[in-house]
mmCIF file of C-alpha atoms and ligand atoms in Angstrom:
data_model
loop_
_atom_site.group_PDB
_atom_site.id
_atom_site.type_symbol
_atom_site.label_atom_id
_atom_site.label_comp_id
_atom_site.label_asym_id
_atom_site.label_seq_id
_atom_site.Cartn_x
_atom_site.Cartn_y
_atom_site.Cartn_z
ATOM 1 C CA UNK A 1 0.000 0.000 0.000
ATOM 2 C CA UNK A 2 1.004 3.695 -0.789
ATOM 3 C CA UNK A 3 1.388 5.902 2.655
ATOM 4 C CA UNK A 4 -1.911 7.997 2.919
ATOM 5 C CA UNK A 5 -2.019 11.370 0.708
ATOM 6 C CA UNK A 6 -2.240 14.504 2.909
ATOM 7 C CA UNK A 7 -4.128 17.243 1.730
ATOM 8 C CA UNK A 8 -4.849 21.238 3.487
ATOM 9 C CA UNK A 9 -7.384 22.443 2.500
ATOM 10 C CA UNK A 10 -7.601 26.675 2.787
ATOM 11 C CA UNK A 11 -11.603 27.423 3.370
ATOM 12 C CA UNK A 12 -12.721 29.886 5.614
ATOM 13 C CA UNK A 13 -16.649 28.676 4.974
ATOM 14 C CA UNK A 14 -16.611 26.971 8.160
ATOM 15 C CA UNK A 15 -19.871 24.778 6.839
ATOM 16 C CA UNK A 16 -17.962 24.262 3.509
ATOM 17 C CA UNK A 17 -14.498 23.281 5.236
ATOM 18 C CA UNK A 18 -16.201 21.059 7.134
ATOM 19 C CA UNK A 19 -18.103 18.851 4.546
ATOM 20 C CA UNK A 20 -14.699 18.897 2.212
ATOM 21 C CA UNK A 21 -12.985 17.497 5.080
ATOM 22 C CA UNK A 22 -14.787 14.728 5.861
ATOM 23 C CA UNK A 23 -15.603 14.069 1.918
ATOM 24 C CA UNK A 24 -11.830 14.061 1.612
ATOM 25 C CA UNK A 25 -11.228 12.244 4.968
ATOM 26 C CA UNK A 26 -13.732 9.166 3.811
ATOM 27 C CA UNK A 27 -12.095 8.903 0.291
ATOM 28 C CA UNK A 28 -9.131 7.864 2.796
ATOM 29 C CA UNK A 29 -6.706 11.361 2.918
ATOM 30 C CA UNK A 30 -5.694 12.867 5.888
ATOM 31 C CA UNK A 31 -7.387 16.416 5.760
ATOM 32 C CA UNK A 32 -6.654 19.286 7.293
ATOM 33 C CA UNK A 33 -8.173 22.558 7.215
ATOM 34 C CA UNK A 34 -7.326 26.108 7.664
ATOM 35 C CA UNK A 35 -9.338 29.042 7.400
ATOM 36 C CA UNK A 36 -6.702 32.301 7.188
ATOM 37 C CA UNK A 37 -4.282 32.929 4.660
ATOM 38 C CA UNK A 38 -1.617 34.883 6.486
ATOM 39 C CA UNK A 39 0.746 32.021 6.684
ATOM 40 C CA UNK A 40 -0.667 29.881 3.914
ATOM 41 C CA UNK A 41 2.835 29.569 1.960
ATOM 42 C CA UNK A 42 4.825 29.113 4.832
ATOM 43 C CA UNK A 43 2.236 26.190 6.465
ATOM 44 C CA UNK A 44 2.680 24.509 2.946
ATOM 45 C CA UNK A 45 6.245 24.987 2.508
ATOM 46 C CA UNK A 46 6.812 23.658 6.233
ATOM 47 C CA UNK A 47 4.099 21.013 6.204
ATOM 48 C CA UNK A 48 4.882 19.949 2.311
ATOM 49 C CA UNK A 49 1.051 18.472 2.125
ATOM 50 C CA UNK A 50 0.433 16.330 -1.427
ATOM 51 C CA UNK A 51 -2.309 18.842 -2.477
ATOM 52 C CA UNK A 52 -3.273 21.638 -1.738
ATOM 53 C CA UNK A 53 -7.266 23.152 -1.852
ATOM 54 C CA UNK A 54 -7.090 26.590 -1.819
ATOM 55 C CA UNK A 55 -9.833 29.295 -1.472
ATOM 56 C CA UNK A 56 -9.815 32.496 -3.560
ATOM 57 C CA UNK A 57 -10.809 34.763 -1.129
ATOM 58 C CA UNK A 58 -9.221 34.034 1.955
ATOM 59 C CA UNK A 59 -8.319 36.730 5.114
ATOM 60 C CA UNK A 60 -5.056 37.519 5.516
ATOM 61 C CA UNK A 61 -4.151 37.022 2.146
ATOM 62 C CA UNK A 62 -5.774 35.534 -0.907
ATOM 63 C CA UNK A 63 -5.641 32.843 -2.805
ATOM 64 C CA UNK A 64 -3.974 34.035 -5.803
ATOM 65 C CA UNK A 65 -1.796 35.603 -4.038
ATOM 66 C CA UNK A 66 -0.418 32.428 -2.194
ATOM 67 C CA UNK A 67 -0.504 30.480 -5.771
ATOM 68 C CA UNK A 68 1.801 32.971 -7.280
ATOM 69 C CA UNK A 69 4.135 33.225 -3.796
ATOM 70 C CA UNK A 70 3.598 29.302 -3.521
ATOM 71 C CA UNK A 71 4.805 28.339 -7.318
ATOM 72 C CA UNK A 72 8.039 30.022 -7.329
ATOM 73 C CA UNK A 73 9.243 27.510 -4.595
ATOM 74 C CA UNK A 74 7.259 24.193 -4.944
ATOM 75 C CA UNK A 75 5.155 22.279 -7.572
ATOM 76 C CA UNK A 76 2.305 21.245 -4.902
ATOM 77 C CA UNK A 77 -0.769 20.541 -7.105
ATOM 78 C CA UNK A 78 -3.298 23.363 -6.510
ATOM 79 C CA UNK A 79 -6.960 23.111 -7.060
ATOM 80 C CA UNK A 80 -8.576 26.575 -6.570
ATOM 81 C CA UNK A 81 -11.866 27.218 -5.534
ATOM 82 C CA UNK A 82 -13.834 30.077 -7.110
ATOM 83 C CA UNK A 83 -16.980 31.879 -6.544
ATOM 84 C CA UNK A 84 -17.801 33.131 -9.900
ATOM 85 C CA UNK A 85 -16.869 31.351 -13.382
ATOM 86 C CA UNK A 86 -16.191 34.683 -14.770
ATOM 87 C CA UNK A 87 -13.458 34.353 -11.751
ATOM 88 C CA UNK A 88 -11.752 31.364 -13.841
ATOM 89 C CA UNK A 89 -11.403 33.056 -17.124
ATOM 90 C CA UNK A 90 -9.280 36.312 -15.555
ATOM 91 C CA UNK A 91 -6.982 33.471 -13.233
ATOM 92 C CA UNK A 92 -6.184 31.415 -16.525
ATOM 93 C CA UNK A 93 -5.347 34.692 -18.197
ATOM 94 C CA UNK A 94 -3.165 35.959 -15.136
ATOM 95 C CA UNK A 95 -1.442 32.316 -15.368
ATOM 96 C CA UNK A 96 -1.324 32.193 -11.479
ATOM 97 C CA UNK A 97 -0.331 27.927 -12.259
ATOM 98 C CA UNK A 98 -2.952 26.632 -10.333
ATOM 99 C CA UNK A 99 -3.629 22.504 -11.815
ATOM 100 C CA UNK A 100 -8.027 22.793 -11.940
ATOM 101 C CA UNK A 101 -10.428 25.050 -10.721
ATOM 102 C CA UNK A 102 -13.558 24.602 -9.301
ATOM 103 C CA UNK A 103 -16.596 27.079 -8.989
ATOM 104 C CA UNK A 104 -18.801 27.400 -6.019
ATOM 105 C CA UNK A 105 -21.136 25.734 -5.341
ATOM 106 C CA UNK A 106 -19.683 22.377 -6.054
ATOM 107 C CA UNK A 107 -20.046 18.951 -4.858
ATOM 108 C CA UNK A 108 -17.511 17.184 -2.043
ATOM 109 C CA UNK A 109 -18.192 14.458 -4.589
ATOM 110 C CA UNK A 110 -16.580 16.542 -7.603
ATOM 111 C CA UNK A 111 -14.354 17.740 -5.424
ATOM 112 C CA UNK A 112 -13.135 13.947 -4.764
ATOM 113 C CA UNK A 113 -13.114 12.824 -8.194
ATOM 114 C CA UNK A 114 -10.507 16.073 -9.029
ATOM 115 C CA UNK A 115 -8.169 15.142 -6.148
ATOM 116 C CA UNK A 116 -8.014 11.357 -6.908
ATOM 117 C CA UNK A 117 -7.402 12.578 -10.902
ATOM 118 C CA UNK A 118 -4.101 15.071 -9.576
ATOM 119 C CA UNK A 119 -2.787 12.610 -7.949
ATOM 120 C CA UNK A 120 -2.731 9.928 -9.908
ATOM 121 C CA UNK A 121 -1.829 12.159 -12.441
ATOM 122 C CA UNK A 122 1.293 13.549 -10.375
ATOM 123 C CA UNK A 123 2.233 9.391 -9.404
ATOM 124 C CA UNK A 124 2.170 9.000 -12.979
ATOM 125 C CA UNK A 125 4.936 11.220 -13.369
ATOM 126 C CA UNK A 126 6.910 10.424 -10.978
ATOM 127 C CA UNK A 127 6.762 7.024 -12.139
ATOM 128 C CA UNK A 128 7.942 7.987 -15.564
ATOM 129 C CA UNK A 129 10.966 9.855 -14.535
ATOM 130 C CA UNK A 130 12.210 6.240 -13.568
ATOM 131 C CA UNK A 131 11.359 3.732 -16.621
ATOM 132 C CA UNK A 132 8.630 4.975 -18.624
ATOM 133 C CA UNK A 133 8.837 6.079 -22.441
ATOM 134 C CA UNK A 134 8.447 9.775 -23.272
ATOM 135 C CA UNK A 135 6.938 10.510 -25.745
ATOM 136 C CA UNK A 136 7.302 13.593 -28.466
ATOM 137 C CA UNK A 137 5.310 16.062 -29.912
ATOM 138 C CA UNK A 138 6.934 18.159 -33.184
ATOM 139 C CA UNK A 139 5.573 21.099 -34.162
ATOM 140 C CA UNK A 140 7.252 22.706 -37.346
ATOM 141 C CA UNK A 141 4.979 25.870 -37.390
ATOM 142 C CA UNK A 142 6.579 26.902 -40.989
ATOM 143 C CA UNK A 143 5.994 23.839 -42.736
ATOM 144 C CA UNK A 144 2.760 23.268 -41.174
ATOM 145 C CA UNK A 145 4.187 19.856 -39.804
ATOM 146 C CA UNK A 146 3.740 17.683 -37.336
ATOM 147 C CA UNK A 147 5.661 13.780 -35.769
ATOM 148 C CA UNK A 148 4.438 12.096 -33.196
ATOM 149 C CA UNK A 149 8.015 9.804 -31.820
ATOM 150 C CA UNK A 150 8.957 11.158 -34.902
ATOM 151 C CA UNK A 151 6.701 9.562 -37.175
ATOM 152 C CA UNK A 152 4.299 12.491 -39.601
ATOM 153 C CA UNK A 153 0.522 12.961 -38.737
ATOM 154 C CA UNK A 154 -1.780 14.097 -40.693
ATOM 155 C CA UNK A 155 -3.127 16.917 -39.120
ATOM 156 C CA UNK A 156 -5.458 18.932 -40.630
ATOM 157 C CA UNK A 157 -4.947 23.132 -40.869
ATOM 158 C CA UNK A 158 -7.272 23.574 -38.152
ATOM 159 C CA UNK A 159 -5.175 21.042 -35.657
ATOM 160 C CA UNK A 160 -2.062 22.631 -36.263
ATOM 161 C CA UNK A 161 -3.529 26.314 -35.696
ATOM 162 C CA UNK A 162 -4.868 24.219 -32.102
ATOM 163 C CA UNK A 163 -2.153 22.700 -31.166
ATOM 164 C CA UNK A 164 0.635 25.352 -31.833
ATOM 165 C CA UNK A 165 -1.265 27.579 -29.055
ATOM 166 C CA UNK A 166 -1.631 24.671 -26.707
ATOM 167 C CA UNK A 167 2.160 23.386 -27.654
ATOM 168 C CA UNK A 168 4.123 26.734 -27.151
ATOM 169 C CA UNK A 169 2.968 26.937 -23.414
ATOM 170 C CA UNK A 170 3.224 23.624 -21.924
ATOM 171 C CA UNK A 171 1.511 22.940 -18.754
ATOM 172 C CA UNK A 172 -0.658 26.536 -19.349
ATOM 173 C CA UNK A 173 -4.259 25.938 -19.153
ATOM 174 C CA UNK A 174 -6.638 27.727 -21.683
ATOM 175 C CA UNK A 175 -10.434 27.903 -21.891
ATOM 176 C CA UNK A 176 -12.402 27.084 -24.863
ATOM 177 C CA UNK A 177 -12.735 30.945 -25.971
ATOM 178 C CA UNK A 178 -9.363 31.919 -24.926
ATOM 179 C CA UNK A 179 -8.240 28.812 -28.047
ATOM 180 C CA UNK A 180 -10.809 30.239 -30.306
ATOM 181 C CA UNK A 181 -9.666 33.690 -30.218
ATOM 182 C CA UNK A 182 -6.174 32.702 -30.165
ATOM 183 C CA UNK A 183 -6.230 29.816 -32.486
ATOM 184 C CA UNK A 184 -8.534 30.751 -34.896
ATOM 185 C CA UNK A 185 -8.554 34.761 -35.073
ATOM 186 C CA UNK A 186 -9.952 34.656 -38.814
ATOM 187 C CA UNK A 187 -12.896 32.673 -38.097
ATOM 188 C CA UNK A 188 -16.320 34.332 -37.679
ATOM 189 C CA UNK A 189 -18.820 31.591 -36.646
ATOM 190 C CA UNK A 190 -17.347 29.060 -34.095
ATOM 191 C CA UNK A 191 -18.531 27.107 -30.667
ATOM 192 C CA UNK A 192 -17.027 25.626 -28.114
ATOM 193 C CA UNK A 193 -18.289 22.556 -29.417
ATOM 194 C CA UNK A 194 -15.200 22.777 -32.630
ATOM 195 C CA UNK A 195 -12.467 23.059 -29.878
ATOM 196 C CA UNK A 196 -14.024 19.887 -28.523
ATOM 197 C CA UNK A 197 -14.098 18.056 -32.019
ATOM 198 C CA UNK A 198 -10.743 19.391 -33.202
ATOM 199 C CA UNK A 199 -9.091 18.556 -29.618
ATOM 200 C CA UNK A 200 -10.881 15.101 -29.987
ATOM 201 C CA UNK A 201 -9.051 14.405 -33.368
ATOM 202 C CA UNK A 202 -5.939 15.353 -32.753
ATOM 203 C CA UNK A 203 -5.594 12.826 -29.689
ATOM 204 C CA UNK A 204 -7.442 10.033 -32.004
ATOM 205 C CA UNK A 205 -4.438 10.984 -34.409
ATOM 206 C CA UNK A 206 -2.087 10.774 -31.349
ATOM 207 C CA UNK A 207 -2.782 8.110 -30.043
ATOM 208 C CA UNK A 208 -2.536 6.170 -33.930
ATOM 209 C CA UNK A 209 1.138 6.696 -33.315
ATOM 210 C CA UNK A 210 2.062 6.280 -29.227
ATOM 211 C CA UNK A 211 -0.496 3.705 -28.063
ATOM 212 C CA UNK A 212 -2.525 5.193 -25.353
ATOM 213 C CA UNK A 213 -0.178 8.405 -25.075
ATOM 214 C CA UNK A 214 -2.639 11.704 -24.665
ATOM 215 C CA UNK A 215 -0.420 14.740 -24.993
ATOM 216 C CA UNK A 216 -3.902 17.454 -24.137
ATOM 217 C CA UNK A 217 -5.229 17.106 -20.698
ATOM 218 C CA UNK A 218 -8.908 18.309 -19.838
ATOM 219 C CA UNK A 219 -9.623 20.544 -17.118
ATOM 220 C CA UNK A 220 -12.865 19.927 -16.623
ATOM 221 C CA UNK A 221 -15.792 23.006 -17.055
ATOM 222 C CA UNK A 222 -12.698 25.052 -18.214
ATOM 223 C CA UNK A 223 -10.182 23.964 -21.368
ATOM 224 C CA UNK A 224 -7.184 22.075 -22.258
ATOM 225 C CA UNK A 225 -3.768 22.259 -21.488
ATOM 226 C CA UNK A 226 -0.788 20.462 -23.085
ATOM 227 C CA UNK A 227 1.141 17.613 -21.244
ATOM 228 C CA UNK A 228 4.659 17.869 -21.869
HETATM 229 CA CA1 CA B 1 -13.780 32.463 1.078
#
């Protein structure tokens, strides 16, 4: 058996903290919770926790503050909690390097199902810094190009014009409008539905040259980000 996954959660919903706690705490983590940002980086930094939950607005000092102060010393996932979706949009724009986001009010059980995905996610990579393939991604932007493990895929235009915005900033997440706008600036009539197809493709096409490899990872309600 793997030793039990800590996680702190940073609510100061008292009601909220609660319920996340002993969602968390059933799912088999040990939980604990803190409700005032003051000494948020320095609690995670001392206390090195294997995620981290972390309110927006926090006393003391907020959340995007402590992501920003938190990421240039440690690679702790993150999963932020929001109050308004509109919320998500400006912190994927201000690249604060949070992993997923979640908006209020959400359930303990979504809130479950995101942990257990970052973390199996993060064991997956440590994992493959021992014995696992990596696999490649090539992007010639000029030629219009692409090799998966070097061998050419035949992406179409639209892919590329994807994929290059996704590629360039690994790790970066981007919502569905934020790819439209920068992906596709000439285009007049688009949903969010054609990020979805296109992104859809271009992992079928993926995945026709490196097995079950799946370079785009979803963050779910919010957009893509590539998987270096
Ligand atoms: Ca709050």
């Amino acid at each position: 058996m793997s030793k039990t996954k800590r996680i702190l959660i940073f609510e100061d919903e008292e009601v909220l903290a609660g319920i996340l706690e002993q969602y968390l705490s059933q799912a088999g983590y040990a939980v604990d919770t803190l409700a005032d940002g003051t000494h948020a980086v320095e609690t995670i930094l001392g206390t090195a926790p294997d995620l981290v939950v972390l309110d927006l607005m926090l006393p003391g000092k907020d959340g995007l503050t402590i992501c920003r102060e938190l990421r240039a010393k440690s690679e702790v996932p993150i999963i932020m909690e929001t109050a308004r979706v509109e919320e998500i949009d400006r912190l994927l724009g201000l690249e604060i390097g949070a992993d997923d986001y979640l908006c209020k009010p959400f359930s303990p059980r979504e809130l479950v199902a995101r942990v257990k995905a970052i973390l199996r996610r993060s064991a997956m990579r440590d994992e493959q810094g021992g014995h696992h393939v990596a696999h490649v991604l090539e992007l010639d932007e000029e030629s219009w190009r692409a090799t998966v493990d070097g061998q050419p895929v035949d992406f179409t235009r639209r892919e590329i014009q994807l994929l290059r915005v996704l590629h360039r900033r690994p790790g970066r997440v981007f919502s569905r409008s934020q790819l439209m706008d920068l992906a596709f600036s000439e285009d007049v009539i688009l949903t969010d539905r054609t990020i979805d197809s296109h992104i859809k493709n271009i992992r079928q096409k993926v995945r026709a040259c490196a097995g079950d490899w799946d370079p785009i990872r979803s963050v779910y309600g919010v957009g893509y980000a590539y998987e270096a």
